[in-house]
CSV table of C-alpha atoms in Angstrom, one decimal:
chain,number,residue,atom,x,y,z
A,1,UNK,CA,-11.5,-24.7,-132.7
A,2,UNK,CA,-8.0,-24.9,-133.0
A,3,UNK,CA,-5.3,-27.1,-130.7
A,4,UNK,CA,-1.9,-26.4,-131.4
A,5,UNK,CA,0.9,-28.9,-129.0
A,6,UNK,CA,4.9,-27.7,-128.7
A,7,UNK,CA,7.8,-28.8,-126.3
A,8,UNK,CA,8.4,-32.5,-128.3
A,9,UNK,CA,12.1,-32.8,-127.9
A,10,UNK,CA,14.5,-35.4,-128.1
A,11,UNK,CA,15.1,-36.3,-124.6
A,12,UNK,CA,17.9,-38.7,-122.8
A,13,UNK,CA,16.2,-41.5,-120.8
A,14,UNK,CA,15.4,-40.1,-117.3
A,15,UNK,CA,14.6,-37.1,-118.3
A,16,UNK,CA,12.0,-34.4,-118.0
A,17,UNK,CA,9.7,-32.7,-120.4
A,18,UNK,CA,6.8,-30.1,-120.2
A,19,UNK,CA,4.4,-30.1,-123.1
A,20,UNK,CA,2.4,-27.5,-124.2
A,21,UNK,CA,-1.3,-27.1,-125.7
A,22,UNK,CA,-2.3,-23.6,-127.0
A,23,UNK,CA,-6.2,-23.6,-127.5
A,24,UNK,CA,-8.3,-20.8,-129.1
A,25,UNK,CA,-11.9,-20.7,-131.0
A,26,UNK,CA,-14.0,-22.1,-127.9
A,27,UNK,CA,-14.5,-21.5,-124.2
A,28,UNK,CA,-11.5,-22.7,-123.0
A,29,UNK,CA,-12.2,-23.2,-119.7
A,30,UNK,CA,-15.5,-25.1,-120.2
A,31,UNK,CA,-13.5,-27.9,-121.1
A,32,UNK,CA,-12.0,-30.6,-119.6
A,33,UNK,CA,-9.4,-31.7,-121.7
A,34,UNK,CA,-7.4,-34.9,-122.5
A,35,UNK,CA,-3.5,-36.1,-123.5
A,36,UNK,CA,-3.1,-39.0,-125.4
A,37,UNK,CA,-0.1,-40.3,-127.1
A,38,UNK,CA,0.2,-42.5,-130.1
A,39,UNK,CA,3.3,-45.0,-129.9
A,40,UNK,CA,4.3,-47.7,-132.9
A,41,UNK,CA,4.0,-50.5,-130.7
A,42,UNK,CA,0.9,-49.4,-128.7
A,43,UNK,CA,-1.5,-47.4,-131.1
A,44,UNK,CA,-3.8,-44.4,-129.2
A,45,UNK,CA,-3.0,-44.2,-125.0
A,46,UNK,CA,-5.2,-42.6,-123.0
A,47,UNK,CA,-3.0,-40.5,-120.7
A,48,UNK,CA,-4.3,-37.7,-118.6
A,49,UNK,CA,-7.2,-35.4,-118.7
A,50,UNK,CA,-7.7,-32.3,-116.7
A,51,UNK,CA,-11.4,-30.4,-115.7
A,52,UNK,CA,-12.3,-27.5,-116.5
A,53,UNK,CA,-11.8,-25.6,-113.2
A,54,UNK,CA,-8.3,-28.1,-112.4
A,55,UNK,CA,-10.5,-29.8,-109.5
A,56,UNK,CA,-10.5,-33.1,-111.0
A,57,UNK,CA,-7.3,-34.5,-112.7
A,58,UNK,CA,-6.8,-38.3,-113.7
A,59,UNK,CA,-3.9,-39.5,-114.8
A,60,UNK,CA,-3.3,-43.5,-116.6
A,61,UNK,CA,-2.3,-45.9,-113.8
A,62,UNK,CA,0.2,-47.0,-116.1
A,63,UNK,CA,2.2,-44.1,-115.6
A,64,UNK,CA,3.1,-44.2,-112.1
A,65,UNK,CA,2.9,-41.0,-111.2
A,66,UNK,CA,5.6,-39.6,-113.2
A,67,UNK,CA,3.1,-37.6,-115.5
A,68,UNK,CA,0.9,-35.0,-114.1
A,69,UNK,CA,-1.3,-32.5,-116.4
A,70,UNK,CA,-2.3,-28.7,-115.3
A,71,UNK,CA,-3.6,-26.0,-117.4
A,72,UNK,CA,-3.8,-22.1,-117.2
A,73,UNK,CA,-7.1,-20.6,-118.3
A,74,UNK,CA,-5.6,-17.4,-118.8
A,75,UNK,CA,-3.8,-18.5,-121.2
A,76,UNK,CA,-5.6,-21.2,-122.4
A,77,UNK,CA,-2.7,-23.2,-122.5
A,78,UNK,CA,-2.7,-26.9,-121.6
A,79,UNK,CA,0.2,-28.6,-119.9
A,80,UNK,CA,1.9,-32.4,-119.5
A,81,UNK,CA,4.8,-32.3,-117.0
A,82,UNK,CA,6.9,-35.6,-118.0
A,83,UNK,CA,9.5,-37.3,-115.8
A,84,UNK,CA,11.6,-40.0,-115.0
A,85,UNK,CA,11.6,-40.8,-119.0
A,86,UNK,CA,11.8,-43.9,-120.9
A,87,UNK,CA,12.1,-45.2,-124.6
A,88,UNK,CA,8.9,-46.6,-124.0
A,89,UNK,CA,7.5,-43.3,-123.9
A,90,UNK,CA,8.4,-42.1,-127.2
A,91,UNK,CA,6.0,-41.2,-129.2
A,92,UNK,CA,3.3,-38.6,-130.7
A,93,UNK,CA,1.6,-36.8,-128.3
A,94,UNK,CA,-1.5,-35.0,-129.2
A,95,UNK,CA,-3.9,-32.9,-126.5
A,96,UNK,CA,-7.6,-33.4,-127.0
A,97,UNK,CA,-10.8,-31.4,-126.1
A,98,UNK,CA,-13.7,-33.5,-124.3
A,99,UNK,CA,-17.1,-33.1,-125.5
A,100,UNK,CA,-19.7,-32.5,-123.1
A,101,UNK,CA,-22.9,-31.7,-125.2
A,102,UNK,CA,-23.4,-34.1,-128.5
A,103,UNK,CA,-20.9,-36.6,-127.6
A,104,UNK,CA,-20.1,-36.4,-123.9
A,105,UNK,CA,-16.9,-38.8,-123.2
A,106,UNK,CA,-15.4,-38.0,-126.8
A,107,UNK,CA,-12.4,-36.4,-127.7
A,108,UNK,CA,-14.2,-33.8,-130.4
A,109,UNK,CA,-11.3,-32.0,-131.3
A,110,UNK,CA,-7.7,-33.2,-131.7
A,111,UNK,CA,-4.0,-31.0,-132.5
A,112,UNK,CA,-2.0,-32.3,-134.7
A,113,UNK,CA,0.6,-33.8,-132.5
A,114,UNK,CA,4.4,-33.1,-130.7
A,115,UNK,CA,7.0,-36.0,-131.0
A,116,UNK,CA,8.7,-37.0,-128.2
A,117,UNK,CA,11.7,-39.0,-128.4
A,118,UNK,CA,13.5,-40.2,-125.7
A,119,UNK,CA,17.0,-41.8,-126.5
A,120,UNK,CA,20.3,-41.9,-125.3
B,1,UNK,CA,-2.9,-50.5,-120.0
B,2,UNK,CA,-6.2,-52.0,-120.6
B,3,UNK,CA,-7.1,-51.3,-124.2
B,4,UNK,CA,-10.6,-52.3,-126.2
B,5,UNK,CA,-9.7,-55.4,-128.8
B,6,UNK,CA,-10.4,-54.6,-132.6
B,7,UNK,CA,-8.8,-57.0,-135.4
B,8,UNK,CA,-5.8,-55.7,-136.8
B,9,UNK,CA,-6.8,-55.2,-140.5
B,10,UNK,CA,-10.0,-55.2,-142.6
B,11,UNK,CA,-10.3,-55.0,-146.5
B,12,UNK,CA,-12.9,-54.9,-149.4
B,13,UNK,CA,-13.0,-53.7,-152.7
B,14,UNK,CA,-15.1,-50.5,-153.7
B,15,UNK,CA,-18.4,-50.2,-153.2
B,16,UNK,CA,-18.7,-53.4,-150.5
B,17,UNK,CA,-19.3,-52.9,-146.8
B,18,UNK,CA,-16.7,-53.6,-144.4
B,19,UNK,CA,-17.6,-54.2,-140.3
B,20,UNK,CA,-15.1,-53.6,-137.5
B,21,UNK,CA,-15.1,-54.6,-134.2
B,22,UNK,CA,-14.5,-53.5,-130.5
B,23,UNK,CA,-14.4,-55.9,-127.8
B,24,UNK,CA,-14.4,-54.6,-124.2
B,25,UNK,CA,-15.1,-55.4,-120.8
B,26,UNK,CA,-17.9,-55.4,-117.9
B,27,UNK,CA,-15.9,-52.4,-117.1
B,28,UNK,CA,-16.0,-50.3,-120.2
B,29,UNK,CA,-18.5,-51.5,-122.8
B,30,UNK,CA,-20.5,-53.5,-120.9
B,31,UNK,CA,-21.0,-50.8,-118.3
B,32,UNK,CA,-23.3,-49.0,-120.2
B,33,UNK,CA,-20.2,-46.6,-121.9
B,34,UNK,CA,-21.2,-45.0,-125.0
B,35,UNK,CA,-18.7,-46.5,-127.6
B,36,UNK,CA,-16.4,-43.7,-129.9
B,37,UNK,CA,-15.2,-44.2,-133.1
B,38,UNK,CA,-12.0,-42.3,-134.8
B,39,UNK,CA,-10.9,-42.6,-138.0
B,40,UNK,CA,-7.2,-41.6,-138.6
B,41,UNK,CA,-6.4,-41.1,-142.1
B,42,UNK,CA,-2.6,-41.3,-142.8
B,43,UNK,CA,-0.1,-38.4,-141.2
B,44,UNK,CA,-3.1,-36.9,-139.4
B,45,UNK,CA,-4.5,-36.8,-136.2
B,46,UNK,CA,-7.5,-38.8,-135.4
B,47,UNK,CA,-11.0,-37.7,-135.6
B,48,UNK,CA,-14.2,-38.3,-134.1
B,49,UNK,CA,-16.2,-39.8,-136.8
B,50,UNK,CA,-18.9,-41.7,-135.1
B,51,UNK,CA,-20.6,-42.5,-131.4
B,52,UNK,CA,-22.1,-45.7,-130.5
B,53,UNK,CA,-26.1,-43.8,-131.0
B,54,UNK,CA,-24.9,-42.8,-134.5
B,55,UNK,CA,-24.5,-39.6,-133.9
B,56,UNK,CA,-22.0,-37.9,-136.3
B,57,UNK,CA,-20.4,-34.6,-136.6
B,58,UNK,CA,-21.0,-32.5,-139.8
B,59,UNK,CA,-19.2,-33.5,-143.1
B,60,UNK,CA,-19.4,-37.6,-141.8
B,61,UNK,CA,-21.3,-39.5,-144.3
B,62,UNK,CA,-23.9,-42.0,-143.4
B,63,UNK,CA,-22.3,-44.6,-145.2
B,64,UNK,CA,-20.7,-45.3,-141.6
B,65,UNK,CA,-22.8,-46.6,-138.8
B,66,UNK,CA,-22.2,-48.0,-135.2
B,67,UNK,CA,-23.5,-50.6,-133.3
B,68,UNK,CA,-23.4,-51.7,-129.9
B,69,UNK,CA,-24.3,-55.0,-127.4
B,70,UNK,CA,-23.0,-56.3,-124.2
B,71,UNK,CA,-19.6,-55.9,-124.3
B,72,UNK,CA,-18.7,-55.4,-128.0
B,73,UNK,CA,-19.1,-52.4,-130.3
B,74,UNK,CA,-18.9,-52.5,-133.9
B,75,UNK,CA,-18.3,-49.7,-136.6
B,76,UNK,CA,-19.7,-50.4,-140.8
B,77,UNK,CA,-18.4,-49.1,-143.4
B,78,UNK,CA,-21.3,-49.3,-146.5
B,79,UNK,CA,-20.3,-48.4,-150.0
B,80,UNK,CA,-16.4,-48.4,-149.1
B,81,UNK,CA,-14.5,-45.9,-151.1
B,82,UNK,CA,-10.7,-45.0,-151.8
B,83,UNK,CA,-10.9,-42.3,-149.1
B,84,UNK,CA,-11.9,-44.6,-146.2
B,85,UNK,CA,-8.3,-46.2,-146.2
B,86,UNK,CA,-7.1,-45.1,-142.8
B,87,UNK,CA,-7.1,-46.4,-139.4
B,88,UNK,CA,-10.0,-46.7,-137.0
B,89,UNK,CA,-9.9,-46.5,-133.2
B,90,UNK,CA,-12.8,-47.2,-130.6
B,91,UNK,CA,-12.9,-45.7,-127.2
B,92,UNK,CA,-15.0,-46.0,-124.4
B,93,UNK,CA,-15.2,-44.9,-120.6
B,94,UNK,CA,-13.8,-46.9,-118.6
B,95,UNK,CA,-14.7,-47.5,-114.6
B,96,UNK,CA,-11.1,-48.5,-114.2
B,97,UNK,CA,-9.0,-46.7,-116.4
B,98,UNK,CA,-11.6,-43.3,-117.2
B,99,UNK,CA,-10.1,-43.5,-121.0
B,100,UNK,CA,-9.4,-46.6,-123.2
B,101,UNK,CA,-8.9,-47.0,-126.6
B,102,UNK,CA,-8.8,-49.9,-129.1
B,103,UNK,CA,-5.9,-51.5,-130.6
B,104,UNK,CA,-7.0,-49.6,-134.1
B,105,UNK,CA,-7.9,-51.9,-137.4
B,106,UNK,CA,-6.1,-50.3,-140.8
B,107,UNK,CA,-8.9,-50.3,-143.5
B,108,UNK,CA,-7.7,-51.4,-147.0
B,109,UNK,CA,-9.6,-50.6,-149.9
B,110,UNK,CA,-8.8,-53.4,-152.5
């Protein structure tokens, strides 16, 4: 299994990003899978996760709406479409693959991360 | 953002046992959510070391066990060694929120 992000950027506040997630060694889309960003002030956030098939998406309420997650089996790519940025959104952002079998709920497998930096 | 409660920082010297733990809510926890652990050793990603039935993935010794009741989880650390220095996170399903993690607890070894 092997998660690989891109697209972190330094960004000016209220701007837009698109983040990447290229996946490969497992059935991608089997899988629901998860953002979550780590932030110096706010440690590991939950952000969005996406099903398998793309029916179901959830996104934190804390975000307002101005993140919204997709994916491309095809491809199995993974996406986060960012907007309306902040400097409270800076941070690492990794993507995550949801177990279903031994540990249903739990992020299993984790990339190692894209910065995002949003500053002025 | 609700987020699970863990104390900020833990330490013991080699070979002691070390406990950490996860307060939640009716919602998360105390709903019945099994309870995740991560360890995040420094400049890495996390990783899933441990769920809340002690159930760990291959190459996770048994020197680290989980517990859970009502609303609280906890996560021990037996026979603490130089290479547990990292940070931990909990997470749980939430009713509310889906996700949530916990504030994370750095784990000094002395």
């Amino acid at each position: 299994v092997q998660l690989v992000e891109s697209g972190g950027d330094l960004i000016q506040p209220g701007g837009s990003l698109r983040l990447s997630c290229s996946a490969s060694g497992f059935s991608f889309s089997s899988y629901s899978m998860n953002w979550v960003r780590q932030t110096p002030g706010k440690g590991l956030e939950w952000i969005s996760q996406i099903s398998g098939d793309s029916r179901t998406r959830r996104h934190a309420a804390s975000l307002k709406g101005r993140f919204s997650v997709s994916r491309d089996n095809a491809r199995k790519t993974l996406f986060l479409q960012m907007t309306r940025l902040s400097a409270e959104d800076t941070g690492l952002y990794y993507c995550a693959r949801e177990d279903f079998d031994d540990y249903p709920n739990a992020s299993d497998f984790w990339g190692p991360g894209t910065q995002v930096t949003v500053a002025s | 953002q609700p987020t699970l409660t863990q104390p900020p920082s833990v330490s013991g010297a080699p070979g002691r046992r070390v406990s950490i733990s996860c307060s939640g809510t009716r919602s998360n926890i105390g709903s019945g959510s099994d309870v995740f652990w991560y360890q995040q050793l420094p400049g890495e990603a996390p990783r899933l070391l441990i769920s809340g039935n002690n159930k760990r993935p291959s190459g996770v010794p048994d020197r680290f066990s989980a517990s859970k009741s009502g609303t609280s989880a906890s996560l021990a650390i037996s026979e603490l060694q130089a290479e547990d220095e990292a940070d931990y996170y909990c997470q749980a399903h939430d009713d509310n929120e889906w996700r949530v993690f916990g504030t994370g607890t750095k784990v000094t070894v002395l």
